[in-house]
Short mmCIF file of C-alpha atoms in Angstrom, two decimals:
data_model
loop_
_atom_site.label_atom_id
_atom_site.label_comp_id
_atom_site.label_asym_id
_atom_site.label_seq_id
_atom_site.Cartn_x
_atom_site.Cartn_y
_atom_site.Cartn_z
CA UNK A 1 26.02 29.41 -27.04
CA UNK A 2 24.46 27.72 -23.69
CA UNK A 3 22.68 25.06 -23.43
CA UNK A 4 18.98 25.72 -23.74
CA UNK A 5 18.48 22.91 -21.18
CA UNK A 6 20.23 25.60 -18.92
CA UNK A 7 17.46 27.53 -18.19
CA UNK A 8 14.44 25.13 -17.40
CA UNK A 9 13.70 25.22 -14.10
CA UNK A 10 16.08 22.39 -12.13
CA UNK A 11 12.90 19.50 -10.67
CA UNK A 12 14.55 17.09 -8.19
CA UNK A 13 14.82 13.71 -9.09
CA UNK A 14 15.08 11.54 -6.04
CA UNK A 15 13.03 11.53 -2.76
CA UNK A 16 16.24 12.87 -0.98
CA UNK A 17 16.71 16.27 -3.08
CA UNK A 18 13.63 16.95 -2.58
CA UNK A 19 11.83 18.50 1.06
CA UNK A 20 9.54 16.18 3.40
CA UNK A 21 6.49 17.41 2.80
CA UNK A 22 4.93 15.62 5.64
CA UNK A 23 5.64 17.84 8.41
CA UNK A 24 4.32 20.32 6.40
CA UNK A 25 0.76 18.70 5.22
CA UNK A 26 -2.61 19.48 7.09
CA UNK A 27 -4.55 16.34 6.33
CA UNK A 28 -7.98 17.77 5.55
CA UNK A 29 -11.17 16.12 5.35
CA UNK A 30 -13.92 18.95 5.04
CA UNK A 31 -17.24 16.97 2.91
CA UNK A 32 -19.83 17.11 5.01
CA UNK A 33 -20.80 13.92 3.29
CA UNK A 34 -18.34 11.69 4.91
CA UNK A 35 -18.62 9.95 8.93
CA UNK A 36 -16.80 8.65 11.50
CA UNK A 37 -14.93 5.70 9.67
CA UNK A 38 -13.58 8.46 7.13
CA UNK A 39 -12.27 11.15 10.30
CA UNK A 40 -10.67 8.11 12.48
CA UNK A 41 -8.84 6.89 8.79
CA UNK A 42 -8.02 10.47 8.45
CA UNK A 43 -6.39 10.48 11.78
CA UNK A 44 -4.38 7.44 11.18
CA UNK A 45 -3.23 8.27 8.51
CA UNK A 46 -2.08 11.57 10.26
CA UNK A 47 -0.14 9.73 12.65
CA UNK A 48 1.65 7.26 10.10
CA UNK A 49 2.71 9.68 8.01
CA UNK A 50 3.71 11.80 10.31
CA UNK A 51 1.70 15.05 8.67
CA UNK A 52 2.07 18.55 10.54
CA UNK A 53 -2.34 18.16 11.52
CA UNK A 54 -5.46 17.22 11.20
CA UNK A 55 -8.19 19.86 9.66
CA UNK A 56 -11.60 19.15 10.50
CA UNK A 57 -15.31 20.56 10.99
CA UNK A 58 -16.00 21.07 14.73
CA UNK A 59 -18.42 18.69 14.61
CA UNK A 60 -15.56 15.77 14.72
CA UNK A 61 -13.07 17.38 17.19
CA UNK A 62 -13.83 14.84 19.88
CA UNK A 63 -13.75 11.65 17.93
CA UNK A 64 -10.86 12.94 16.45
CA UNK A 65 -9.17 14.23 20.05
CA UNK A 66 -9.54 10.20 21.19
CA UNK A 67 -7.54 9.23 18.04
CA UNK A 68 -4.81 11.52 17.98
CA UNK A 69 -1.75 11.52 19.83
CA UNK A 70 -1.48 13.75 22.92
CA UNK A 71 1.82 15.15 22.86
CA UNK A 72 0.99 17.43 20.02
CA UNK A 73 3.10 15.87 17.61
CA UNK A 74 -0.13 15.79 14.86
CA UNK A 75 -1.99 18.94 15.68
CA UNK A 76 -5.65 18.86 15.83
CA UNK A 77 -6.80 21.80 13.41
CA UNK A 78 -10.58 23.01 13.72
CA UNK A 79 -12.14 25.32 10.74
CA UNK A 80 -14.58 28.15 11.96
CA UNK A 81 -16.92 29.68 10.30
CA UNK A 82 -15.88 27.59 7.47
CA UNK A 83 -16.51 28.02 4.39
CA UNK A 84 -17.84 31.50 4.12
CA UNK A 85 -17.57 33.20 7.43
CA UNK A 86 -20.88 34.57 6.85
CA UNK A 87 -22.52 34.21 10.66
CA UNK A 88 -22.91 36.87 13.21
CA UNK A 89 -19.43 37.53 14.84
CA UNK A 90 -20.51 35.91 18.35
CA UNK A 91 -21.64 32.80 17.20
CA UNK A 92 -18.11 32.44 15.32
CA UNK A 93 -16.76 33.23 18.44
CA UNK A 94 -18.88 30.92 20.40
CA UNK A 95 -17.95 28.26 17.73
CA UNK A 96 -14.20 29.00 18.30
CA UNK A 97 -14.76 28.87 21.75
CA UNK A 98 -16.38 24.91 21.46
CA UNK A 99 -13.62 23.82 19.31
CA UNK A 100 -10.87 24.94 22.25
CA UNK A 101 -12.45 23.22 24.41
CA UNK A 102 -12.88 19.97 22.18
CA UNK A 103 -8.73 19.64 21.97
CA UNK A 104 -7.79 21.65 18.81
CA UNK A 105 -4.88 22.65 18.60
CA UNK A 106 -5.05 25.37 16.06
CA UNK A 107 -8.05 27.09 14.08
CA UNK A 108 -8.27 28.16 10.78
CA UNK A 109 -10.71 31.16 10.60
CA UNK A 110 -13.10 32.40 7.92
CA UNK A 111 -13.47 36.21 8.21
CA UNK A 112 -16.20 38.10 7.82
CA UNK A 113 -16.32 39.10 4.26
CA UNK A 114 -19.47 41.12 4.06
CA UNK A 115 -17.95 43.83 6.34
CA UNK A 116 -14.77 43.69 4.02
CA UNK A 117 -16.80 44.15 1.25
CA UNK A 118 -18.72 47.33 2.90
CA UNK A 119 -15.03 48.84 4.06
CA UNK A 120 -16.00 48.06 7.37
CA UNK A 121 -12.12 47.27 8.68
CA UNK A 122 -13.27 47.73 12.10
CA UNK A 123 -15.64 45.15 12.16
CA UNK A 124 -13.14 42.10 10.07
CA UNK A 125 -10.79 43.56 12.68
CA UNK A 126 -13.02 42.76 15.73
CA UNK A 127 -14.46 39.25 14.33
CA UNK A 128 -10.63 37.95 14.32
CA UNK A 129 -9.36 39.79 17.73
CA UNK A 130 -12.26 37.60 19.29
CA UNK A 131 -10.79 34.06 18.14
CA UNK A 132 -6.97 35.02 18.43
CA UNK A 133 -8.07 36.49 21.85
CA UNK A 134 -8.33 32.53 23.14
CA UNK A 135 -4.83 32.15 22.70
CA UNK A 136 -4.98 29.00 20.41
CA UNK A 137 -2.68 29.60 16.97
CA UNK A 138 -5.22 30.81 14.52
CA UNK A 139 -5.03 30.89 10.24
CA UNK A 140 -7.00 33.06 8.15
CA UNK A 141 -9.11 31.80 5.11
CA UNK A 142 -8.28 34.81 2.49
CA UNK A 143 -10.26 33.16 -0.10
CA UNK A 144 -7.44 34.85 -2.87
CA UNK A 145 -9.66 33.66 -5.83
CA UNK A 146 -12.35 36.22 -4.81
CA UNK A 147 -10.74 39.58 -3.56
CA UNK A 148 -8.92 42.43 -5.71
CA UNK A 149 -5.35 43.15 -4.79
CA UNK A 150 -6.56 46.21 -2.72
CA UNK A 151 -9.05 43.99 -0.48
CA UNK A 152 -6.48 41.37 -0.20
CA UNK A 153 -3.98 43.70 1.03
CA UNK A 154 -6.14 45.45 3.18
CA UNK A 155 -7.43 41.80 5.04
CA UNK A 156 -3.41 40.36 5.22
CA UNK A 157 -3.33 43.97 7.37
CA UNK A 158 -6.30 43.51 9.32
CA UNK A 159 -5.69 39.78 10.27
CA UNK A 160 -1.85 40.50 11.09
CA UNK A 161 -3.04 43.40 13.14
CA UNK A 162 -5.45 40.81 14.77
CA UNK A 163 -2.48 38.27 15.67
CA UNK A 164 -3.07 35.66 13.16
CA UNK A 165 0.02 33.78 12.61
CA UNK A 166 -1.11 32.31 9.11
CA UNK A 167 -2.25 33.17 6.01
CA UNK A 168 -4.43 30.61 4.31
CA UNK A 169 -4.81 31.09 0.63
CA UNK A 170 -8.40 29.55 0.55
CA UNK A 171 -11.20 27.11 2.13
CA UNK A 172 -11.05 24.81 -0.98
CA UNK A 173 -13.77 26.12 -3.01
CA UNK A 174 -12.09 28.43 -5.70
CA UNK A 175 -9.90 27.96 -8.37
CA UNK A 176 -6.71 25.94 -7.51
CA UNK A 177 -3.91 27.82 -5.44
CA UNK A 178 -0.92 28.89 -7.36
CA UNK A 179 2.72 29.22 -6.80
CA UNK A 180 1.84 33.08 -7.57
CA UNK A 181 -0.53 33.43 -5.11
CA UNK A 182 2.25 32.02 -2.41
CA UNK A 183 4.43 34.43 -3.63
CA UNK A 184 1.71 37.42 -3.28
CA UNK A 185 1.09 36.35 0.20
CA UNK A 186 4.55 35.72 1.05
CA UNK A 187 5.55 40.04 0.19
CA UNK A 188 2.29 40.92 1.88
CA UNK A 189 3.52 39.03 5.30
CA UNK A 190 6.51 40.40 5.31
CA UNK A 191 7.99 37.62 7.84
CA UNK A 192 5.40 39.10 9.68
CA UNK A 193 2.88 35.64 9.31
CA UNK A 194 3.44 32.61 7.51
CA UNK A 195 1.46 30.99 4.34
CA UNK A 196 -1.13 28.12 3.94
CA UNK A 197 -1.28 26.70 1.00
CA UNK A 198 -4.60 25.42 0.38
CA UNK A 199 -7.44 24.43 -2.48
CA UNK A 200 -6.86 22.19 -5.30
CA UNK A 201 -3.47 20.75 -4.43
CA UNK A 202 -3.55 17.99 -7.10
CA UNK A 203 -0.11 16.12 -7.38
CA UNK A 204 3.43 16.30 -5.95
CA UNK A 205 5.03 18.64 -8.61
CA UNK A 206 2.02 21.46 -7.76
CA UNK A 207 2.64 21.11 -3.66
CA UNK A 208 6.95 21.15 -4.82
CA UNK A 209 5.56 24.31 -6.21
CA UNK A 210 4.40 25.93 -3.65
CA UNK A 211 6.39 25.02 -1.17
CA UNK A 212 9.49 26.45 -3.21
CA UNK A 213 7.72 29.47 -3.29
CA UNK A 214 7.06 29.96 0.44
CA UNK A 215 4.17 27.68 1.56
CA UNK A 216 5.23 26.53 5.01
CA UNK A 217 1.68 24.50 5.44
CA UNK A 218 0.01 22.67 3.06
CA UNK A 219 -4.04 22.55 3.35
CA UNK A 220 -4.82 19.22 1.27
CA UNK A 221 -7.00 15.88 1.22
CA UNK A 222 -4.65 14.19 -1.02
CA UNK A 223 -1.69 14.12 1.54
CA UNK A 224 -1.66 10.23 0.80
CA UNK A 225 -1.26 10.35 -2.31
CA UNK A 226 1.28 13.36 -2.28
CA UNK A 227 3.37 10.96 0.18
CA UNK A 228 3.52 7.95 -1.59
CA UNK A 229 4.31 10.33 -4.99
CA UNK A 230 7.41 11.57 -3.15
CA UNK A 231 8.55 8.52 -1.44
CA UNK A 232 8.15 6.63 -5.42
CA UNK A 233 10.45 9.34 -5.96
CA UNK A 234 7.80 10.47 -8.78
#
């Protein structure tokens, strides 16, 4: 008879078995409740840890622009529309538009959920096209937690068809993203986008999680603490 031990799931042990989740980590700090001596931490942090970006309100791209490195090497990551999308398509635009010009690197896009929710396809379609149309790399908030399979399907489709190249599973305000969810997003792409993992990311076995099951960002404001987790080989 085997083992029973031979069929629990195999956890890494040491740091070294397991992947660096730094390159993979977009430092968030999204409450509107913190200032400028939280952002520039944020940044440094960023930098020594050597996380994939930044994510920030547009309101701190410049402070953080002075703070970051210029090569690129921590990208500068602006939310828009964030955190419900819900503002007239040319305002999101014009918002996209400010945060270009501020230094980000990439956006991460909230899209218009009202028109999903009236079928209007044409619309979500048009609200995204605008933002990719700058030419900056551009992530979709899906907000998973509140759409049916159909309407989840239906806005991977719309924001492929609109060149985004990732898939963010939410802003942050739902129920914790699952390895499940990664999964569901992962089919859906298709290789054709790649998958944010984002909302609720609580310790270093959850973001092991979801990076085994096809995260290839992680949207978090506990990258810290996830780092010194792994590197205490916890």
């Amino acid at each position: 008879m085997a083992d029973s031990a031979s069929s629990r799931p195999v956890t890494p042990e040491r740091e070294s078995d397991r992947p660096d989740l730094a390159p993979l980590i977009d430092h968030a700090l999204l409450d509107p409740h913190r200032g400028r001596e939280a952002i520039l931490r944020c940044c440094d942090e960023a930098r020594h840890f050597g996380f994939a970006g930044v994510c920030l309100a547009s309101r701190w791209l410049p402070v953080a622009r002075e703070r970051l490195p210029v090569d690129g090497t921590v990208k500068l990551v602006a939310v828009v529309g964030f955190p419900f999308g819900a503002i007239p398509a040319a305002i999101k635009r014009a918002e996209a538009e400010w945060a270009a010009a501020a230094g980000a690197d990439e956006l991460d896009v909230v899209p218009d959920f009202g028109a999903l929710a009236d079928g209007d396809g044409t619309a979500v379609l048009d609200d995204l096209a605008a933002i990719t149309d700058l030419g900056l790399p551009v992530k979709v908030i899906l907000e998973m937690g509140r759409l049916d399979p159909e309407a989840l399907e239906l806005l991977v489709e719309i924001s492929i068809d609109a060149g985004v190249r990732h898939l963010k599973s939410g802003s942050g305000f739902g129920p914790p993203v699952t390895p499940e969810q990664v999964g569901r997003l992962v089919a859906l792409a298709r290789g054709r986008a790649a998958v944010k993992a984002a909302g609720g990311i609580a310790d270093l076995d959850q973001a092991l999680a979801l990076v085994a099951a096809g995260a290839g960002r992680l949207g978090t404001s506990r990258g810290v603490a996830l780092m010194q987790a792994l590197r205490a080989g916890a």
